[in-house]
mmCIF file of C-alpha atoms in Angstrom:
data_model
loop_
_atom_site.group_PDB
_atom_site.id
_atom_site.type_symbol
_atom_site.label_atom_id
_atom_site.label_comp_id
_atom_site.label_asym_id
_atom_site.label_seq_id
_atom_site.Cartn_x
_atom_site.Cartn_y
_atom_site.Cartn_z
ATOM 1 C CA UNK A 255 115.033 118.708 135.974
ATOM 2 C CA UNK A 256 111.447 119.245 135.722
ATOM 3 C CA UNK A 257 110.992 115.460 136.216
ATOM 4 C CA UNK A 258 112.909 115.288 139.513
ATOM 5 C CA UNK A 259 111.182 118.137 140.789
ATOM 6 C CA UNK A 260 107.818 116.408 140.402
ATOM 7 C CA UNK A 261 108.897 112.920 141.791
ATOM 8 C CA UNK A 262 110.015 114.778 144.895
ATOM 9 C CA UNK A 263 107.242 116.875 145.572
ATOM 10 C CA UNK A 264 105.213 114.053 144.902
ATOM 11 C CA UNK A 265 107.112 111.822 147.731
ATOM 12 C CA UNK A 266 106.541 114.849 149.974
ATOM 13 C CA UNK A 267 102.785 114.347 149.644
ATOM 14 C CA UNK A 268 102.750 111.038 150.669
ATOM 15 C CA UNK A 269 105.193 111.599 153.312
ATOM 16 C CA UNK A 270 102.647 114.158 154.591
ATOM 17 C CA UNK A 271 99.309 111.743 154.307
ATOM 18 C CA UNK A 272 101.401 109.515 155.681
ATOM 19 C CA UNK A 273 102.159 111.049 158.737
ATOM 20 C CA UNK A 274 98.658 112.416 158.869
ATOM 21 C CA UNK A 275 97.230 108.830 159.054
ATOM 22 C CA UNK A 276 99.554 108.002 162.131
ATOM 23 C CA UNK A 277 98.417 110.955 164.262
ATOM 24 C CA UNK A 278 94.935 109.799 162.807
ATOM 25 C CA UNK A 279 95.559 106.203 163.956
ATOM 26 C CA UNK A 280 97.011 107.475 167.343
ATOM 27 C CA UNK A 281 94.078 109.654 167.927
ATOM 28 C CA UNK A 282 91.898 106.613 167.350
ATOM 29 C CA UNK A 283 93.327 104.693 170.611
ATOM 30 C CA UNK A 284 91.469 106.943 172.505
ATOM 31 C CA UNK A 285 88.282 108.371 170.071
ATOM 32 C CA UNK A 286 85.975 106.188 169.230
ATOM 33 C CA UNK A 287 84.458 107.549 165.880
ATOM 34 C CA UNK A 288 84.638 111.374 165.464
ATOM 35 C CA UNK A 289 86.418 111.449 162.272
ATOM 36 C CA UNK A 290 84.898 114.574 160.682
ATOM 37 C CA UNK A 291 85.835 116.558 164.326
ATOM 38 C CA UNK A 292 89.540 114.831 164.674
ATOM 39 C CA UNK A 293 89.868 115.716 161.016
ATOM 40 C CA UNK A 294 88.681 119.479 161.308
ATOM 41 C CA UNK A 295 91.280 119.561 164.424
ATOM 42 C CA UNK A 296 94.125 118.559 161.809
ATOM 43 C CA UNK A 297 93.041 120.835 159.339
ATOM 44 C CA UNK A 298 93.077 124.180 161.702
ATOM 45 C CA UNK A 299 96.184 123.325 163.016
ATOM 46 C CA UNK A 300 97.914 123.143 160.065
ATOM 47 C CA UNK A 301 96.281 126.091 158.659
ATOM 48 C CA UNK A 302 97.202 128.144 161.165
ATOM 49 C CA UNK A 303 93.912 128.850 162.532
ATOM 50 C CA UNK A 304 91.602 127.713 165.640
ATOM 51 C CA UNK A 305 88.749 125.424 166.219
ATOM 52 C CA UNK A 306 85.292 125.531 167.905
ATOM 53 C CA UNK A 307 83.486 122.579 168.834
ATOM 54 C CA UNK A 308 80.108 122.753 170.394
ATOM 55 C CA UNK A 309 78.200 120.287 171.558
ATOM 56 C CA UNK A 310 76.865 118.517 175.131
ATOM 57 C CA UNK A 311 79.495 117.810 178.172
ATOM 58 C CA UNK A 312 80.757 115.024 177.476
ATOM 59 C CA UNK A 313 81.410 114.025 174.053
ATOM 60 C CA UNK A 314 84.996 113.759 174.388
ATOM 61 C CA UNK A 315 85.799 117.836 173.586
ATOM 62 C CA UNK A 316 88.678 117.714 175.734
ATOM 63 C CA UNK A 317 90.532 114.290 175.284
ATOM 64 C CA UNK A 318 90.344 115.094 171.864
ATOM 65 C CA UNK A 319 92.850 117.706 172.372
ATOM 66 C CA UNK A 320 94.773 115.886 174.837
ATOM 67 C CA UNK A 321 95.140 113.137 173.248
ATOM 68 C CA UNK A 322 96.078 115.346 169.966
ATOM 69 C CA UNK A 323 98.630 116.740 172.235
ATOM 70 C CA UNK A 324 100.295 113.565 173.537
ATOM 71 C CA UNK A 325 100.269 112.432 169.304
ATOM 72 C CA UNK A 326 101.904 115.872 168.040
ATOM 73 C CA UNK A 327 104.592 115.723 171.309
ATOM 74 C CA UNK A 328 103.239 119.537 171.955
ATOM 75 C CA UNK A 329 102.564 121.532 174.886
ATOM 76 C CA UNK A 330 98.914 121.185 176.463
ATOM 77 C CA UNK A 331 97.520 124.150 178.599
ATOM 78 C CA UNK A 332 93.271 123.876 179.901
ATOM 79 C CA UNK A 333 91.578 126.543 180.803
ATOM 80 C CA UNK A 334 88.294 126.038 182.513
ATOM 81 C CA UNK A 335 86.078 129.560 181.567
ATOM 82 C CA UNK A 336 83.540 130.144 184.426
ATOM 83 C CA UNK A 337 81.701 133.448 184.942
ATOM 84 C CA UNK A 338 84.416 134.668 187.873
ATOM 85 C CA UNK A 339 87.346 134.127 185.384
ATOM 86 C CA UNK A 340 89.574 136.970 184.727
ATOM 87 C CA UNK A 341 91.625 137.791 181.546
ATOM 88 C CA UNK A 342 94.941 137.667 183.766
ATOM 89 C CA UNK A 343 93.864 133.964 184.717
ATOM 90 C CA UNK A 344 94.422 133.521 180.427
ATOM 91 C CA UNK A 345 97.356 136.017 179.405
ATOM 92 C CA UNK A 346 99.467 136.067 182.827
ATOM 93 C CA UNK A 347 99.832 139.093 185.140
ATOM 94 C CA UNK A 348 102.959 141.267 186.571
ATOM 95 C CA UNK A 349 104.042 139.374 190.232
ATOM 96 C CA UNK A 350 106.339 141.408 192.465
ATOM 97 C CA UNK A 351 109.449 139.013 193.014
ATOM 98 C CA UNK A 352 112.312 139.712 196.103
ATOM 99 C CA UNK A 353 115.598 138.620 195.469
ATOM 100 C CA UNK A 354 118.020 137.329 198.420
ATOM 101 C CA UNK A 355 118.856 141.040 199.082
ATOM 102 C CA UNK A 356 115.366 142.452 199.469
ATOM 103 C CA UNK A 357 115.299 144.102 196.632
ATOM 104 C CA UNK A 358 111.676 144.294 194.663
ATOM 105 C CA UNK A 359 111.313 143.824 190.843
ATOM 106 C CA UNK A 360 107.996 143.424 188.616
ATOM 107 C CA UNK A 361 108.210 139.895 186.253
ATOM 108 C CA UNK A 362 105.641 138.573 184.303
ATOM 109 C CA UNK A 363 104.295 135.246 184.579
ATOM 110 C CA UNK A 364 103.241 134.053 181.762
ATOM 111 C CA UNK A 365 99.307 132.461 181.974
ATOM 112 C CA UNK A 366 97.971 129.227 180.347
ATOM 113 C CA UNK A 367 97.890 130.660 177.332
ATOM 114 C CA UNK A 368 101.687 130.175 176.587
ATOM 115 C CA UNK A 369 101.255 126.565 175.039
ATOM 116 C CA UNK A 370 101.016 125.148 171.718
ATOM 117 C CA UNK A 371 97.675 123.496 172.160
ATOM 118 C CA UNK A 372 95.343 125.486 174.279
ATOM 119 C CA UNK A 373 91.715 123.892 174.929
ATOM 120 C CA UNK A 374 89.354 126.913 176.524
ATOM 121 C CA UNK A 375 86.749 124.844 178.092
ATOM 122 C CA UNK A 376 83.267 125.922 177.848
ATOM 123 C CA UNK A 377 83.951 129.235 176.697
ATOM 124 C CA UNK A 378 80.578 130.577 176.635
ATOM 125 C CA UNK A 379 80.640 130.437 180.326
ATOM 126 C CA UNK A 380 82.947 133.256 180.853
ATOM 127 C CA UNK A 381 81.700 136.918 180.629
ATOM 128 C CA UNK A 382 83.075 139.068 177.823
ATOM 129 C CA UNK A 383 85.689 140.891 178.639
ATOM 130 C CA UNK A 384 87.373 137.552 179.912
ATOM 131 C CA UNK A 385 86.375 135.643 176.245
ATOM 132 C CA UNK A 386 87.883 139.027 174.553
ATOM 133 C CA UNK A 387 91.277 138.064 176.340
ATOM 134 C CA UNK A 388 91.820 135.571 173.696
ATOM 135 C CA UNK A 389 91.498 137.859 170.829
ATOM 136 C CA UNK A 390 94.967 139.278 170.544
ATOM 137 C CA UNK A 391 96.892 135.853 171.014
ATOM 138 C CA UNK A 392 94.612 134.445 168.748
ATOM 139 C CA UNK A 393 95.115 136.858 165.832
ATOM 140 C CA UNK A 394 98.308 138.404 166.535
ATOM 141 C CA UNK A 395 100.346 135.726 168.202
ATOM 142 C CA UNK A 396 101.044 137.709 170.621
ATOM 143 C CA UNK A 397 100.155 138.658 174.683
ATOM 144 C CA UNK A 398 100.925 142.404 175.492
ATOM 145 C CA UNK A 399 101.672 143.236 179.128
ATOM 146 C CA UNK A 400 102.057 146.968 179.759
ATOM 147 C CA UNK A 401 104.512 147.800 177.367
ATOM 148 C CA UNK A 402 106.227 144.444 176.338
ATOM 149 C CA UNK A 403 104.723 142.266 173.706
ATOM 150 C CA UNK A 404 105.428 138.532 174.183
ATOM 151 C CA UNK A 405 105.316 136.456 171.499
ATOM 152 C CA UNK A 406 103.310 132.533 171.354
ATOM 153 C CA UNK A 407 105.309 129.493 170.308
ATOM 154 C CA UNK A 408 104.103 128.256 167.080
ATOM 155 C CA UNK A 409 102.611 125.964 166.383
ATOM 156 C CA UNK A 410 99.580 127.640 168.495
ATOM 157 C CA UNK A 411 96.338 126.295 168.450
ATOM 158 C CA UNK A 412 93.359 127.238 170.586
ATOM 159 C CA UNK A 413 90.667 124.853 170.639
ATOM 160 C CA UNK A 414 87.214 126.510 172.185
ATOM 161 C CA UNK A 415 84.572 123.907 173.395
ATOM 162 C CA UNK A 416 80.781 125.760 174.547
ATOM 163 C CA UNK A 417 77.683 124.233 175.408
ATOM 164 C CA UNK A 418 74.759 124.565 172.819
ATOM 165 C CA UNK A 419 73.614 128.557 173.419
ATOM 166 C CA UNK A 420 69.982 127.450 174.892
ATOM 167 C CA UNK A 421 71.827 126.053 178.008
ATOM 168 C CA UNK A 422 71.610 127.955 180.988
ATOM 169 C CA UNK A 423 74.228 130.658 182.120
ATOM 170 C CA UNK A 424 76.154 131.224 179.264
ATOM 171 C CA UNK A 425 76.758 134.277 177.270
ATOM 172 C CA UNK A 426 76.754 134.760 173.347
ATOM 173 C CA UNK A 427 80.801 135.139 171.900
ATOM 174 C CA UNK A 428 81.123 138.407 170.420
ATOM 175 C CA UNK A 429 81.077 138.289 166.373
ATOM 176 C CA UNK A 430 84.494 139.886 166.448
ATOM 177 C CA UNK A 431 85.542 136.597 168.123
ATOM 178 C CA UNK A 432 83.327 134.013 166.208
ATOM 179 C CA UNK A 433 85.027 135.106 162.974
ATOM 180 C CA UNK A 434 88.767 134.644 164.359
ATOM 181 C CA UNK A 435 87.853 130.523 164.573
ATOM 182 C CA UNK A 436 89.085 129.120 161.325
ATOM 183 C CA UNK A 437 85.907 126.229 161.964
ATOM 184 C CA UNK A 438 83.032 125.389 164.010
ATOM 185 C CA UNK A 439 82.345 122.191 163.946
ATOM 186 C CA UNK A 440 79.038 120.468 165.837
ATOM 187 C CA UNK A 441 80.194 117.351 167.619
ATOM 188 C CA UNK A 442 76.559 114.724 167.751
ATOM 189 C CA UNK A 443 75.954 111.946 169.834
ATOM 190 C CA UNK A 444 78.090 108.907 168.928
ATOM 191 C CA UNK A 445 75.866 106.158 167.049
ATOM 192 C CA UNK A 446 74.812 102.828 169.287
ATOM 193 C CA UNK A 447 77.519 100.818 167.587
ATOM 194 C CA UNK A 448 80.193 103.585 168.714
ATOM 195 C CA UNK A 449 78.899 103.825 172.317
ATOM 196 C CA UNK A 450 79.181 100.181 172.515
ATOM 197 C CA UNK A 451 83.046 100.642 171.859
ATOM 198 C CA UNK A 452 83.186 103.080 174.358
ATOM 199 C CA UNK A 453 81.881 101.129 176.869
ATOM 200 C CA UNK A 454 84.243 98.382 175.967
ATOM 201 C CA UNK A 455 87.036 100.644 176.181
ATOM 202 C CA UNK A 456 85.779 101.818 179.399
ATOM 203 C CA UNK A 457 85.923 98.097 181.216
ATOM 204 C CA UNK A 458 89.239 97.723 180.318
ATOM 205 C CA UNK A 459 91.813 97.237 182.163
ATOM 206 C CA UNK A 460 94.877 98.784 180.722
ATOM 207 C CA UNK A 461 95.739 102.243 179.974
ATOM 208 C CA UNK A 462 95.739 103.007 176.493
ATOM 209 C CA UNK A 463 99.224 104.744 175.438
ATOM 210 C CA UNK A 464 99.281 107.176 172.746
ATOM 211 C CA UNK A 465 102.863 106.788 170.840
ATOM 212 C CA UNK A 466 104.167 110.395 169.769
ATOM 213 C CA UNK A 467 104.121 110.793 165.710
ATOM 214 C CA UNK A 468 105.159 114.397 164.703
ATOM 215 C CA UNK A 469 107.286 117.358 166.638
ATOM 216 C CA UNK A 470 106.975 121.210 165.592
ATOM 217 C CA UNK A 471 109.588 120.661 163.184
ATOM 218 C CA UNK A 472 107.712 117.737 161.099
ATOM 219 C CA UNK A 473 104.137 119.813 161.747
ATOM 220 C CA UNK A 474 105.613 123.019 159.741
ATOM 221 C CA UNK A 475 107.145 120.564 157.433
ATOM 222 C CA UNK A 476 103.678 119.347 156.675
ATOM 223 C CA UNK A 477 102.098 122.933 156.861
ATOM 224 C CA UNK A 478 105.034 124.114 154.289
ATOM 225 C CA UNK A 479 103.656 121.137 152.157
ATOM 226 C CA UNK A 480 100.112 122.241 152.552
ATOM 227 C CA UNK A 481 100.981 125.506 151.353
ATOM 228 C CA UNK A 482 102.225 123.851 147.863
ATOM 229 C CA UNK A 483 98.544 123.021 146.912
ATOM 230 C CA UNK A 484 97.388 124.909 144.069
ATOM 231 C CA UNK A 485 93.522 126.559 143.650
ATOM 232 C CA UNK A 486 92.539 126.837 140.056
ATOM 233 C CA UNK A 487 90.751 130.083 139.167
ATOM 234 C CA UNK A 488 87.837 128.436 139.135
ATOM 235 C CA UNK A 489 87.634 126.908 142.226
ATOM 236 C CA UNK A 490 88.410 130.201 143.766
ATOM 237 C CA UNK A 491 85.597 132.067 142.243
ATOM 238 C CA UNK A 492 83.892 129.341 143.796
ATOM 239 C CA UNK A 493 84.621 130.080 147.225
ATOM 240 C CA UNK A 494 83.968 133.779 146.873
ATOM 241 C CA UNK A 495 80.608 132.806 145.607
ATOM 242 C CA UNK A 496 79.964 131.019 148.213
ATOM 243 C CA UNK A 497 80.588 133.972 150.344
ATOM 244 C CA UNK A 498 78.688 136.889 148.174
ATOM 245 C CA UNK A 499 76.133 134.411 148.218
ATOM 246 C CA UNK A 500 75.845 134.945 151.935
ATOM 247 C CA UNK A 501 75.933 138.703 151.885
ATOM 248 C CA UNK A 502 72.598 139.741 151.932
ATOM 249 C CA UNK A 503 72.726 143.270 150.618
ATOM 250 C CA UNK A 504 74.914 142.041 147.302
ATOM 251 C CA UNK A 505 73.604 141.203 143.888
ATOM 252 C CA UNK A 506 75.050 137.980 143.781
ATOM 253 C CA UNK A 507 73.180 137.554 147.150
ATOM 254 C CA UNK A 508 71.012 133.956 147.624
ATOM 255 C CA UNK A 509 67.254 134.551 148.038
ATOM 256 C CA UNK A 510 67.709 132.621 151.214
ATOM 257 C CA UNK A 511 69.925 135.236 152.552
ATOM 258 C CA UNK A 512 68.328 137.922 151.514
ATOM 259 C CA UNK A 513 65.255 136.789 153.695
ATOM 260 C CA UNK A 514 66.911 135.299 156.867
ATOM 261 C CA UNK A 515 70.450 136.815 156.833
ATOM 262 C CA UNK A 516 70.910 139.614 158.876
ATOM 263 C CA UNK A 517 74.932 139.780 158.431
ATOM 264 C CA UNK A 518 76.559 137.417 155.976
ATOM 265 C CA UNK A 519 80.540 136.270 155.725
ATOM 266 C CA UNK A 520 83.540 138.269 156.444
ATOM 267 C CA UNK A 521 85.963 138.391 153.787
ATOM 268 C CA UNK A 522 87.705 135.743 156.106
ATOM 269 C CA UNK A 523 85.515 133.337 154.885
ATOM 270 C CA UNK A 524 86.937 133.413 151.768
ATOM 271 C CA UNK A 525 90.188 133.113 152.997
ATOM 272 C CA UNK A 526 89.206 130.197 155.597
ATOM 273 C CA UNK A 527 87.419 128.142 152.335
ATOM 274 C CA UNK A 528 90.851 128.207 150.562
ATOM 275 C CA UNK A 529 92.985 127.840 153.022
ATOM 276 C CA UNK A 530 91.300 124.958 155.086
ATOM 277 C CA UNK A 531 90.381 122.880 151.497
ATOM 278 C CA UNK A 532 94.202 123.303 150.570
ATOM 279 C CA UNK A 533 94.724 120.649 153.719
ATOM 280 C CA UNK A 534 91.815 118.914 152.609
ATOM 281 C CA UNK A 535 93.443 118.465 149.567
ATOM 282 C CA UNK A 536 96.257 117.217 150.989
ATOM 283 C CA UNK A 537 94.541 114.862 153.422
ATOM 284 C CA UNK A 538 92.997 113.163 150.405
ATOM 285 C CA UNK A 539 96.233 112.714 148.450
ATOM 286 C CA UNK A 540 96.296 115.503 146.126
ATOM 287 C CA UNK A 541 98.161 118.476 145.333
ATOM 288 C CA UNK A 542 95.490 120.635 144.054
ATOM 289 C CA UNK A 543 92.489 121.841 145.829
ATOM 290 C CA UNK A 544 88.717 120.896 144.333
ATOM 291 C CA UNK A 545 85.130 122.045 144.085
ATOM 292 C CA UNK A 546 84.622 119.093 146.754
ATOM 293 C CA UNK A 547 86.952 120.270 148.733
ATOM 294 C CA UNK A 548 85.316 123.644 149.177
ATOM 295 C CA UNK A 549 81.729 122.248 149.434
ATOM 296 C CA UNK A 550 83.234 119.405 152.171
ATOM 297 C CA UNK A 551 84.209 122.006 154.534
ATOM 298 C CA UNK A 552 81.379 124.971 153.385
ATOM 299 C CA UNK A 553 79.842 124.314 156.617
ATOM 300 C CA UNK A 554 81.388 124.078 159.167
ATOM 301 C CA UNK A 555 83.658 127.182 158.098
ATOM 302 C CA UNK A 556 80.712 129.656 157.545
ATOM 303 C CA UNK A 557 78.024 128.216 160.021
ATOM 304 C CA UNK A 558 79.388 130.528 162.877
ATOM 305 C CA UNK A 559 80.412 133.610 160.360
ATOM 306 C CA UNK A 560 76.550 134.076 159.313
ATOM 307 C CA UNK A 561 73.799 135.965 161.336
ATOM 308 C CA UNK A 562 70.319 135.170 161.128
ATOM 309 C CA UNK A 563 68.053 137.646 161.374
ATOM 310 C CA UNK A 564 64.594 137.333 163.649
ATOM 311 C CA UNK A 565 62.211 135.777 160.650
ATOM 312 C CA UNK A 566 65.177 132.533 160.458
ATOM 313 C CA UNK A 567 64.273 131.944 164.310
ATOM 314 C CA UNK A 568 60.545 132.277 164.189
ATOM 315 C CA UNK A 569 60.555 129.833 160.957
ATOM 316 C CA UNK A 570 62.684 127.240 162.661
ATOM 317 C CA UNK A 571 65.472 128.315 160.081
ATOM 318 C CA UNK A 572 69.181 127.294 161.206
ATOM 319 C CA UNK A 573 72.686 128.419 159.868
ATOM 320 C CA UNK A 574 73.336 124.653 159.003
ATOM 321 C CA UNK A 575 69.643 124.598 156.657
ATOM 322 C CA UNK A 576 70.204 128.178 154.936
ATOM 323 C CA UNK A 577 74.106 127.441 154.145
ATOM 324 C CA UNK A 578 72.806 123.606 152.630
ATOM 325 C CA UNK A 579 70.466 125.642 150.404
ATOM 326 C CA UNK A 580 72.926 128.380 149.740
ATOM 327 C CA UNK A 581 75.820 126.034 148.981
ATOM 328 C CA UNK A 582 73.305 123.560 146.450
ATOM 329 C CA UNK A 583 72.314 127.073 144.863
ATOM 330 C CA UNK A 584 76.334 127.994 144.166
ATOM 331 C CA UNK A 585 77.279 124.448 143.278
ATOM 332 C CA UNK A 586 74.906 124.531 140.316
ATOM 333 C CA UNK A 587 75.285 127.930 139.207
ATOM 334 C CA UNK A 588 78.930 126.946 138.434
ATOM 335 C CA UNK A 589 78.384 123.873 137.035
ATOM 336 C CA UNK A 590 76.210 125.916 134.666
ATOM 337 C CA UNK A 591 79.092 128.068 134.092
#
C-alpha cells in the first residue's frame, strides 16, 4: 500500500515539472532570457502570493505577464498607476443604473482588479492612498464596497512593476504594502547575446503564438502538489535564522544588521522562505525542500522586507550586499551546527 502510494505521488511530481516546463517553454516564445524573473513569476503564483519586479521601462515587465496569461488560459487585467489615479479606477465603484421603467438602482461595477492575473504598472507612480487600494484584495481576497464584500477568483495574482526609486515622480510603497509581495525580484539589462535575439525576433515577420498549457483547475492541481513538499526541521530553523538574523534588536541578530538595519523581516519572511522554496523544490524535481532552496530565493524574498537605516546609504550599503553577507554568515553557522 505504502508502495503504491509513493509511485503515485511520485508520477504527480513529474506531472507537475512537467507541466511547469511547458508554460516555461511557452513563455520562452516571447522572453528572450529572464529565467530567474519568469521563474519567480511561477513560484508566487503557485504560492499564493504576488510579485514585484523593478527595473527600467522596458525590459519586458509587462509581456511577461501577458504572455504568462495567454500560457495559463487566465484572465489578464492592466492597470496603468499615474499620480491622478483613484482607488475606484482599481476596486470598481457604485453606478446608478435605470431600468426600462425609470426606475433607479445602485450596482457595482466591478474594476480591473477582478482578474486572475493583474499587472499594476509602475506602481510607484500612483500616490498612496491609490497604491493602499490594493491592500485588501491582495491579502484578503476580497474588494469591500459599502457593505458587501466581493470575493476575487482564484487563482489571483498581482504582479507590481516600479521604476528604480531615484527616478523622478514617484513615491516610496508603504512598508505595510512591501511586505504583502511574496518576492521582489530586480529585472537587469539582457546580456549582448540576448539583445541580439531580441532584435531578431523583432524583424520577424510572423506573430509568435503562445499555445495555452494549464487552466485553474490543473494550476491548483499543481499548487495542491506543491503543498506535499516536506521541510525538515532543520531547514526550517534555517529560514528563521535567516530572519532573526535580520532583526536588529535580537541576539541572534548579524553584526551587519545591527549597524545598517533600521527594521529587519516580518515574521512573513519566514513564512515566504518556506513557502516559496517548497515550489522551488518542486521546480527542481524533488519532494522535499533544501538548504539551497532557501538560500536560492533568500534574496529576492527579503530584499524589499528589510530597512536600512541612514549609515547603509551614506556607506554605499544596499539590501542586496547586507542580505549576501547576512545569508553567507547563516549558511555557515549551520553548517557548523
Amino acid at each position: 500500500m505504502t508502495y503504491n502510494v509513493r509511485v503515485g505521488s511520485e508520477a504527480a511530481l513529474q506531472s507537475a515539472v512537467k507541466k511547469l516546463n511547458q508554460v516555461r517553454d511557452e513563455i520562452a516564445k516571447v522572453i528572450v532570457g529572464q529565467r530567474d524573473v519568469v521563474d519567480g513569476v511561477l513560484i508566487c503564483l503557485l504560492a499564493a502570493g504576488h510579485v514585484l519586479l523593478e527595473g527600467v521601462p522596458g525590459l519586458g515587465k509587462t509581456t511577461l505577464l501577458r504572455t504568462l496569461a495567454r500560457a495559463l488560459h487566465l484572465k489578464y487585467s492592466r492597470i496603468q498607476f499615474t499620480p491622478d489615479l483613484m482607488p475606484a479606477d482599481i476596486v470598481g465603484s457604485m453606478i446608478i443604473e435605470t431600468d426600462d421603467r425609470g426606475s433607479k438602482a445602485l450596482r457595482f461595477q466591478p474594476g480591473p482588479i477582478f482578474a486572475n492575473l493583474v499587472l499594476a504598472d509602475e506602481i510607484n507612480r500612483a500616490t498612496p492612498k491609490t497604491q493602499s487600494a490594493l491592500l485588501e484584495a491582495m491579502q484578503e481576497r476580497t474588494v469591500t464596497s459599502g457593505t458587501t464584500t466581493h470575493e476575487l477568483e482564484m487563482p489571483f495574482l498581482v504582479m507590481a512593476t516600479q521604476n528604480p526609486i531615484e527616478m523622478e515622480g514617484t513615491y516610496p510603497l508603504p512598508e505595510a504594502q512591501l511586505d504583502r509581495f511574496l518576492m521582489k525580484i530586480l529585472v537587469a539589462y539582457p546580456s549582448r547575446e540576448e539583445l541580439n535575439r531580441i532584435v531578431e525576433r523583432t524583424i520577424q515577420q510572423e506573430e509568435t503564438h503562445v499555445e495555452p498549457v494549464l487552466d485553474r483547475a490543473a494550476i491548483q492541481e499543481v499548487r495542491s502538489v506543491c503543498r506535499q513538499v516536506l521541510v525538515a526541521p532543520h531547514v526550517q530553523e534555517m529560514a528563521i535564522a535567516l530572519v532573526m538574523a535580520t532583526q536588529p534588536e535580537q541576539r541572534e541578530a548579524h553584526e551587519l544588521a545591527r549597524k545598517y538595519i533600521r527594521y529587519g523581516s516580518s515574521p512573513r519572511g519566514a513564512q515566504a522562505l518556506v513557502e516559496c522554496g517548497r515550489v522551488l523544490a518542486l521546480m527542481r524535481g524533488r519532494y522535499h525542500l533544501s538548504i539551497d532552496d532557501i538560500q536560492t530565493i533568500a534574496a529576492a524574498v527579503l530584499r524589499h522586507r528589510i530597512i536600512l537605516n541612514f549609515d547603509a546609504h551614506a556607506d554605499g550599503q544596499t539590501p542586496d550586499s547586507i542580505l549576501s553577507a547576512i545569508i553567507q554568515g547563516v549558511t555557515k553557522q549551520a553548517s557548523a551546527a
